[in-house]
Amino acid sequence: MRKQGKLRLQRHRNKPQKQKQPTQNQEPIYSSDSDAASGDEWADMLDEEEQKYILGRIAKQPNLLSNVPEEDKKEQKKPKKRKIMRDSTSNTAVSSDSGAESETDNSDVEEKYEAEMAERPAKKLRPLLPIKTKDGILERSEECEDTDSDEEQPDEAPETSESILEESQDSDSGMEVTGEEGKGTEEVVTAVQLLAARRDKLKHEKLRIGALCSSLLENPEKKLKNLYPILYLMDEHLKDGTPNLVSVRKLASVSAAEVFRYILPDYAIRHQDYSDVKLKKETLALYKYEKELLEFYKRYLQRLEKAASVLRRKKGDNRQVEDSEVSLALVSLRCLCALLEARPQFNYAGNIAQSVLPFLACSAEARDAVTQCCKQVFTDDNKGEITLKIVRLINQLVKKRGTRLHPGALECLLALRIRDVDLDADADLKYKKRQEEKHKKRIVNLSKKEKKRAKKLKEVERELLETEARESSEARKKQLTEVTKTVFHIYFRILKTAPKSQLLEAVLNGLAKFSHVINVEYYSELVSLLARLCSDEELGARARLQCARTALAVLAAAGDALNFDPAHFHAHVYANAINVHAGSTCGEGRVVLEAVCEVSTRARRVSPAVVRALAKRLGTLALQTAPHAALAALHLVHNLMQSSSSLQSLLETEEAAGGGRYDAQCGAPAQCGAQCAVLHDLPALRRHYHPAVRQAAAALLARTAPFHKSPMQIYEEYDGSQMSFKPAIPPPQRDQLAAHSKKTAQHVWARQHFKQHCHIVEDNVQMNICFT
């Protein structure tokens, strides 16, 4: 009995044990008033839905009404939506459905109930579209149903730019905006208040982003998780579903880009599986840090790519894109380009290039950003891997888009550093292979000791090459060779398939720049193709000049390897140079100067009459072009004089011994009578408004070099296309101004009778000018 707990000892008589009562089926104890109200009387006072609601709550929580005092009222579920006209009275009769009353109809209880109903918050209204009636426009609104979650979460989410703009539009249109926190009164939110709220929100996010980035830069290893909220602010929607401010997304994108540019290393991170290897504590910490850094970097790039995809419109997509989305896309694209420029050897550099280069076929702003990025990468790349990747992607883009591609997409190829590249190395490789096979046959017949010795020598030589960095240079040369082959593949395919497309100018510029690395086998075919294009009248004047310039560049690079008469190209350049001036054809002046530069490199293999005619034409060109083009032309004339001593007679004023006359309108330089030409343009250029042109003309007349730079460098340095002198011209001194004023004050009439005639005409003629 003691083990069963039935035996009661003496010491337990005064302290009986309390048995725990089950609470699951315990019935709530109500007061007399509540019992009375729980009968049929309270059921008559409530609707059917309210009765179901109360019975459901009591079934879930039996003790819900156990401690409710007499005079308290139970909250009931709010009624369904109902439309309320704006012009109707806002003070409607309140039904007595907020709780059950006691059996005794006490007036104090009723008064307290009415006071509580008056203190209840106003119902949330949502504006509706207005209705046009006979009496005018009628504004409407409807009640919004408040859920339990709204009651449990009283704190509202911060306003975003989109919601602020919508509210400002509603307020401007005359609709009133009500808040839940008000006491039943409608408050109108003005546009100034909305803009102030947006400003405060933006200021708060700026401070937050700045604090996160600064703490991260102080200690990246420990504060790397600060990137979580920064990446969160780049999302389109926040966690509560409200849209994020576009300005905040821009700030987060740019700030994260600067942080990554600072903390990312210059090398690629390659991780192995160290799960079965025991590592040191420091090594394990570094491994985890690099792994997390790669994960954050990947997420950041994915967000940027998604935001920038707005600029790439698919075929048939006619949806209207907002300006804010376009500006955000441009910012994201610039961030991608900045990361590719800063860390071209880091992880995901190829992925960035693959996502960025298709924007070469988009708008001008996106194309310019990608072009500048590619130029910078080509300039800074020392290994050649990312350069080869970008060139191959451009090749794929040209294949895909064809002639629809903008010419600016190929401008970045001009920044390639292709110098010591030999495309004829295939023959050398074949010769080396033959020699190695012969050497291999000798090694087969060697003894074991000799083979071991040869193997050790090869290892030592390989180590020496590594110390001298020859192996890396050889790898770079291979990469550049592949780059050059891909570039010329692009150019030749466009020349053959679409020679009259808008890409012709970019192709000709590239061929002229990289003509020194073209394979000898393609010289004759390329020059004949350019000769046909130069004679094609369907092409514009600028395109034909570029064809002649490119052909002359190819001939200058080929040297004596190509047996081709360039007289046709000389005549074309000479005949069209007279049409170039400082107006609409100013862009063609650079092409003419480059073509004559190519002629000057091989002036000793050109007829003296042709060289003399080109020098005379450059003097005429200097009179009618901009100052920077005139300076380059004068310096080029000096170079031609240095290459041929017969051109010194251009500066002599005496008549030539032979008969004849110089014909400037003749299109053939060998038949225009250039032996009788004299540079009468130089005295006129000595009175040019630009001081540098005056000095160059005086130096040329004195038979000295006007500059110690190349003509194209002078053209770039003195380019005044931005409406400013380069270099800047110093203002005149006071002494010069005083001397000039004295000279003008001492003006007198040389002929007195002409002075009297001018006064008579001025006094007698009526100067009434009518404009019709």
PDB file of C-alpha atoms in Angstrom, residues 523-665:
ATOM      1  CA  TYR A 523      49.008  41.522 -99.358  1.00  0.00           C
ATOM      2  CA  SER A 524      48.306  41.239-103.087  1.00  0.00           C
ATOM      3  CA  GLU A 525      44.684  40.153-102.624  1.00  0.00           C
ATOM      4  CA  LEU A 526      44.027  42.918-100.093  1.00  0.00           C
ATOM      5  CA  VAL A 527      45.543  45.662-102.246  1.00  0.00           C
ATOM      6  CA  SER A 528      43.564  44.595-105.330  1.00  0.00           C
ATOM      7  CA  LEU A 529      40.347  44.610-103.275  1.00  0.00           C
ATOM      8  CA  LEU A 530      41.103  48.112-101.965  1.00  0.00           C
ATOM      9  CA  ALA A 531      41.801  49.317-105.512  1.00  0.00           C
ATOM     10  CA  ARG A 532      38.347  48.156-106.606  1.00  0.00           C
ATOM     11  CA  LEU A 533      36.695  49.883-103.658  1.00  0.00           C
ATOM     12  CA  CYS A 534      38.632  53.080-104.338  1.00  0.00           C
ATOM     13  CA  SER A 535      37.226  53.181-107.877  1.00  0.00           C
ATOM     14  CA  ASP A 536      33.666  52.440-106.789  1.00  0.00           C
ATOM     15  CA  GLU A 537      31.619  55.633-107.129  1.00  0.00           C
ATOM     16  CA  GLU A 538      28.803  54.286-104.941  1.00  0.00           C
ATOM     17  CA  LEU A 539      31.001  54.771-101.905  1.00  0.00           C
ATOM     18  CA  GLY A 540      31.362  58.198-100.313  1.00  0.00           C
ATOM     19  CA  ALA A 541      34.375  60.459-100.717  1.00  0.00           C
ATOM     20  CA  ARG A 542      35.583  59.759 -97.194  1.00  0.00           C
ATOM     21  CA  ALA A 543      35.340  55.976 -97.634  1.00  0.00           C
ATOM     22  CA  ARG A 544      37.336  56.072-100.876  1.00  0.00           C
ATOM     23  CA  LEU A 545      40.008  58.248 -99.254  1.00  0.00           C
ATOM     24  CA  GLN A 546      40.272  55.704 -96.443  1.00  0.00           C
ATOM     25  CA  CYS A 547      40.662  52.890 -98.964  1.00  0.00           C
ATOM     26  CA  ALA A 548      43.559  54.753-100.598  1.00  0.00           C
ATOM     27  CA  ARG A 549      45.111  55.491 -97.187  1.00  0.00           C
ATOM     28  CA  THR A 550      44.868  51.816 -96.171  1.00  0.00           C
ATOM     29  CA  ALA A 551      46.371  50.610 -99.449  1.00  0.00           C
ATOM     30  CA  LEU A 552      49.309  53.011 -99.072  1.00  0.00           C
ATOM     31  CA  ALA A 553      49.840  51.792 -95.492  1.00  0.00           C
ATOM     32  CA  VAL A 554      49.867  48.162 -96.661  1.00  0.00           C
ATOM     33  CA  LEU A 555      52.362  49.012 -99.421  1.00  0.00           C
ATOM     34  CA  ALA A 556      54.593  50.851 -96.962  1.00  0.00           C
ATOM     35  CA  ALA A 557      54.538  47.857 -94.591  1.00  0.00           C
ATOM     36  CA  ALA A 558      55.198  45.310 -97.343  1.00  0.00           C
ATOM     37  CA  GLY A 559      58.324  47.063 -98.597  1.00  0.00           C
ATOM     38  CA  ASP A 560      59.849  45.322-101.586  1.00  0.00           C
ATOM     39  CA  ALA A 561      57.878  42.118-100.995  1.00  0.00           C
ATOM     40  CA  LEU A 562      54.926  43.409-103.011  1.00  0.00           C
ATOM     41  CA  ASN A 563      55.287  44.436-106.648  1.00  0.00           C
ATOM     42  CA  PHE A 564      52.364  46.839-107.129  1.00  0.00           C
ATOM     43  CA  ASP A 565      52.144  50.304-108.722  1.00  0.00           C
ATOM     44  CA  PRO A 566      50.539  52.767-106.255  1.00  0.00           C
ATOM     45  CA  ALA A 567      50.060  55.540-108.854  1.00  0.00           C
ATOM     46  CA  HIS A 568      46.280  55.076-108.736  1.00  0.00           C
ATOM     47  CA  PHE A 569      46.200  55.740-104.975  1.00  0.00           C
ATOM     48  CA  HIS A 570      48.575  58.724-105.260  1.00  0.00           C
ATOM     49  CA  ALA A 571      46.342  60.329-107.871  1.00  0.00           C
ATOM     50  CA  HIS A 572      43.205  59.750-105.801  1.00  0.00           C
ATOM     51  CA  VAL A 573      44.694  61.358-102.676  1.00  0.00           C
ATOM     52  CA  TYR A 574      46.065  64.323-104.645  1.00  0.00           C
ATOM     53  CA  ALA A 575      42.805  64.977-106.489  1.00  0.00           C
ATOM     54  CA  ASN A 576      40.569  64.848-103.408  1.00  0.00           C
ATOM     55  CA  ALA A 577      42.834  66.780-101.039  1.00  0.00           C
ATOM     56  CA  ILE A 578      41.814  70.099-102.652  1.00  0.00           C
ATOM     57  CA  ASN A 579      38.191  69.519-101.500  1.00  0.00           C
ATOM     58  CA  VAL A 580      39.127  69.343 -97.818  1.00  0.00           C
ATOM     59  CA  HIS A 581      38.529  72.509 -95.778  1.00  0.00           C
ATOM     60  CA  ALA A 582      37.640  73.607 -92.258  1.00  0.00           C
ATOM     61  CA  GLY A 583      33.911  73.162 -92.840  1.00  0.00           C
ATOM     62  CA  SER A 584      31.953  70.004 -93.438  1.00  0.00           C
ATOM     63  CA  THR A 585      34.937  68.036 -94.780  1.00  0.00           C
ATOM     64  CA  CYS A 586      37.264  68.771 -91.856  1.00  0.00           C
ATOM     65  CA  GLY A 587      37.213  65.105 -90.822  1.00  0.00           C
ATOM     66  CA  GLU A 588      38.737  64.083 -94.131  1.00  0.00           C
ATOM     67  CA  GLY A 589      41.830  66.185 -93.425  1.00  0.00           C
ATOM     68  CA  ARG A 590      43.159  63.578 -91.020  1.00  0.00           C
ATOM     69  CA  VAL A 591      42.777  60.849 -93.657  1.00  0.00           C
ATOM     70  CA  VAL A 592      44.697  62.904 -96.239  1.00  0.00           C
ATOM     71  CA  LEU A 593      47.506  63.638 -93.782  1.00  0.00           C
ATOM     72  CA  GLU A 594      47.809  59.972 -92.829  1.00  0.00           C
ATOM     73  CA  ALA A 595      47.939  58.959 -96.495  1.00  0.00           C
ATOM     74  CA  VAL A 596      50.726  61.467 -97.235  1.00  0.00           C
ATOM     75  CA  CYS A 597      52.574  60.230 -94.125  1.00  0.00           C
ATOM     76  CA  GLU A 598      52.573  56.730 -95.606  1.00  0.00           C
ATOM     77  CA  VAL A 599      53.944  58.159 -98.871  1.00  0.00           C
ATOM     78  CA  SER A 600      56.710  60.013 -97.011  1.00  0.00           C
ATOM     79  CA  THR A 601      57.929  56.759 -95.423  1.00  0.00           C
ATOM     80  CA  ARG A 602      58.678  55.410 -98.894  1.00  0.00           C
ATOM     81  CA  ALA A 603      59.374  58.735-100.635  1.00  0.00           C
ATOM     82  CA  ARG A 604      62.616  57.521-102.169  1.00  0.00           C
ATOM     83  CA  ARG A 605      60.709  54.866-104.134  1.00  0.00           C
ATOM     84  CA  VAL A 606      58.163  57.422-105.385  1.00  0.00           C
ATOM     85  CA  SER A 607      58.575  59.706-108.382  1.00  0.00           C
ATOM     86  CA  PRO A 608      60.002  63.181-107.460  1.00  0.00           C
ATOM     87  CA  ALA A 609      57.247  64.887-109.459  1.00  0.00           C
ATOM     88  CA  VAL A 610      54.576  63.129-107.379  1.00  0.00           C
ATOM     89  CA  VAL A 611      56.292  64.046-104.109  1.00  0.00           C
ATOM     90  CA  ARG A 612      56.627  67.695-105.236  1.00  0.00           C
ATOM     91  CA  ALA A 613      52.975  67.852-106.238  1.00  0.00           C
ATOM     92  CA  LEU A 614      51.887  66.423-102.863  1.00  0.00           C
ATOM     93  CA  ALA A 615      54.055  68.993-101.031  1.00  0.00           C
ATOM     94  CA  LYS A 616      52.459  71.839-102.979  1.00  0.00           C
ATOM     95  CA  ARG A 617      48.989  70.444-102.287  1.00  0.00           C
ATOM     96  CA  LEU A 618      49.777  70.323 -98.539  1.00  0.00           C
ATOM     97  CA  GLY A 619      50.688  73.999 -98.614  1.00  0.00           C
ATOM     98  CA  THR A 620      47.333  74.806-100.189  1.00  0.00           C
ATOM     99  CA  LEU A 621      45.615  72.554 -97.641  1.00  0.00           C
ATOM    100  CA  ALA A 622      47.197  74.486 -94.752  1.00  0.00           C
ATOM    101  CA  LEU A 623      45.458  77.688 -95.892  1.00  0.00           C
ATOM    102  CA  GLN A 624      41.915  76.288 -95.743  1.00  0.00           C
ATOM    103  CA  THR A 625      41.951  73.923 -92.755  1.00  0.00           C
ATOM    104  CA  ALA A 626      41.902  74.282 -88.980  1.00  0.00           C
ATOM    105  CA  PRO A 627      45.111  75.313 -87.162  1.00  0.00           C
ATOM    106  CA  HIS A 628      46.011  71.810 -85.944  1.00  0.00           C
ATOM    107  CA  ALA A 629      45.649  70.368 -89.464  1.00  0.00           C
ATOM    108  CA  ALA A 630      47.662  73.290 -90.905  1.00  0.00           C
ATOM    109  CA  LEU A 631      50.493  72.662 -88.414  1.00  0.00           C
ATOM    110  CA  ALA A 632      50.581  68.950 -89.283  1.00  0.00           C
ATOM    111  CA  ALA A 633      50.606  69.774 -93.018  1.00  0.00           C
ATOM    112  CA  LEU A 634      53.532  72.210 -92.653  1.00  0.00           C
ATOM    113  CA  HIS A 635      55.533  69.702 -90.646  1.00  0.00           C
ATOM    114  CA  LEU A 636      54.800  67.051 -93.275  1.00  0.00           C
ATOM    115  CA  VAL A 637      56.083  69.401 -95.993  1.00  0.00           C
ATOM    116  CA  HIS A 638      59.333  69.715 -94.057  1.00  0.00           C
ATOM    117  CA  ASN A 639      59.626  65.916 -93.855  1.00  0.00           C
ATOM    118  CA  LEU A 640      59.140  65.594 -97.618  1.00  0.00           C
ATOM    119  CA  MET A 641      61.845  68.224 -98.194  1.00  0.00           C
ATOM    120  CA  GLN A 642      64.224  66.263 -96.009  1.00  0.00           C
ATOM    121  CA  SER A 643      63.597  63.084 -97.980  1.00  0.00           C
ATOM    122  CA  SER A 644      64.131  64.710-101.391  1.00  0.00           C
ATOM    123  CA  SER A 645      66.589  67.540-102.024  1.00  0.00           C
ATOM    124  CA  SER A 646      64.768  68.582-105.220  1.00  0.00           C
ATOM    125  CA  LEU A 647      61.911  69.957-103.131  1.00  0.00           C
ATOM    126  CA  GLN A 648      64.072  72.791-101.828  1.00  0.00           C
ATOM    127  CA  SER A 649      63.253  74.714-104.991  1.00  0.00           C
ATOM    128  CA  LEU A 650      59.680  75.155-103.682  1.00  0.00           C
ATOM    129  CA  LEU A 651      61.011  77.915-101.426  1.00  0.00           C
ATOM    130  CA  GLU A 652      62.797  79.808-104.222  1.00  0.00           C
ATOM    131  CA  THR A 653      61.138  82.840-105.777  1.00  0.00           C
ATOM    132  CA  GLU A 654      63.001  82.711-109.054  1.00  0.00           C
ATOM    133  CA  GLU A 655      61.359  81.101-112.053  1.00  0.00           C
ATOM    134  CA  ALA A 656      62.291  77.547-112.952  1.00  0.00           C
ATOM    135  CA  ALA A 657      64.630  76.938-115.847  1.00  0.00           C
ATOM    136  CA  GLY A 658      62.142  74.839-117.767  1.00  0.00           C
ATOM    137  CA  GLY A 659      58.939  76.113-119.344  1.00  0.00           C
ATOM    138  CA  GLY A 660      55.414  75.349-118.263  1.00  0.00           C
ATOM    139  CA  ARG A 661      52.870  76.369-115.660  1.00  0.00           C
ATOM    140  CA  TYR A 662      51.555  74.684-112.516  1.00  0.00           C
ATOM    141  CA  ASP A 663      47.919  73.569-112.933  1.00  0.00           C
ATOM    142  CA  ALA A 664      46.251  73.095-109.531  1.00  0.00           C
ATOM    143  CA  GLN A 665      43.052  71.724-111.076  1.00  0.00           C
TER     144      GLN A 665
END
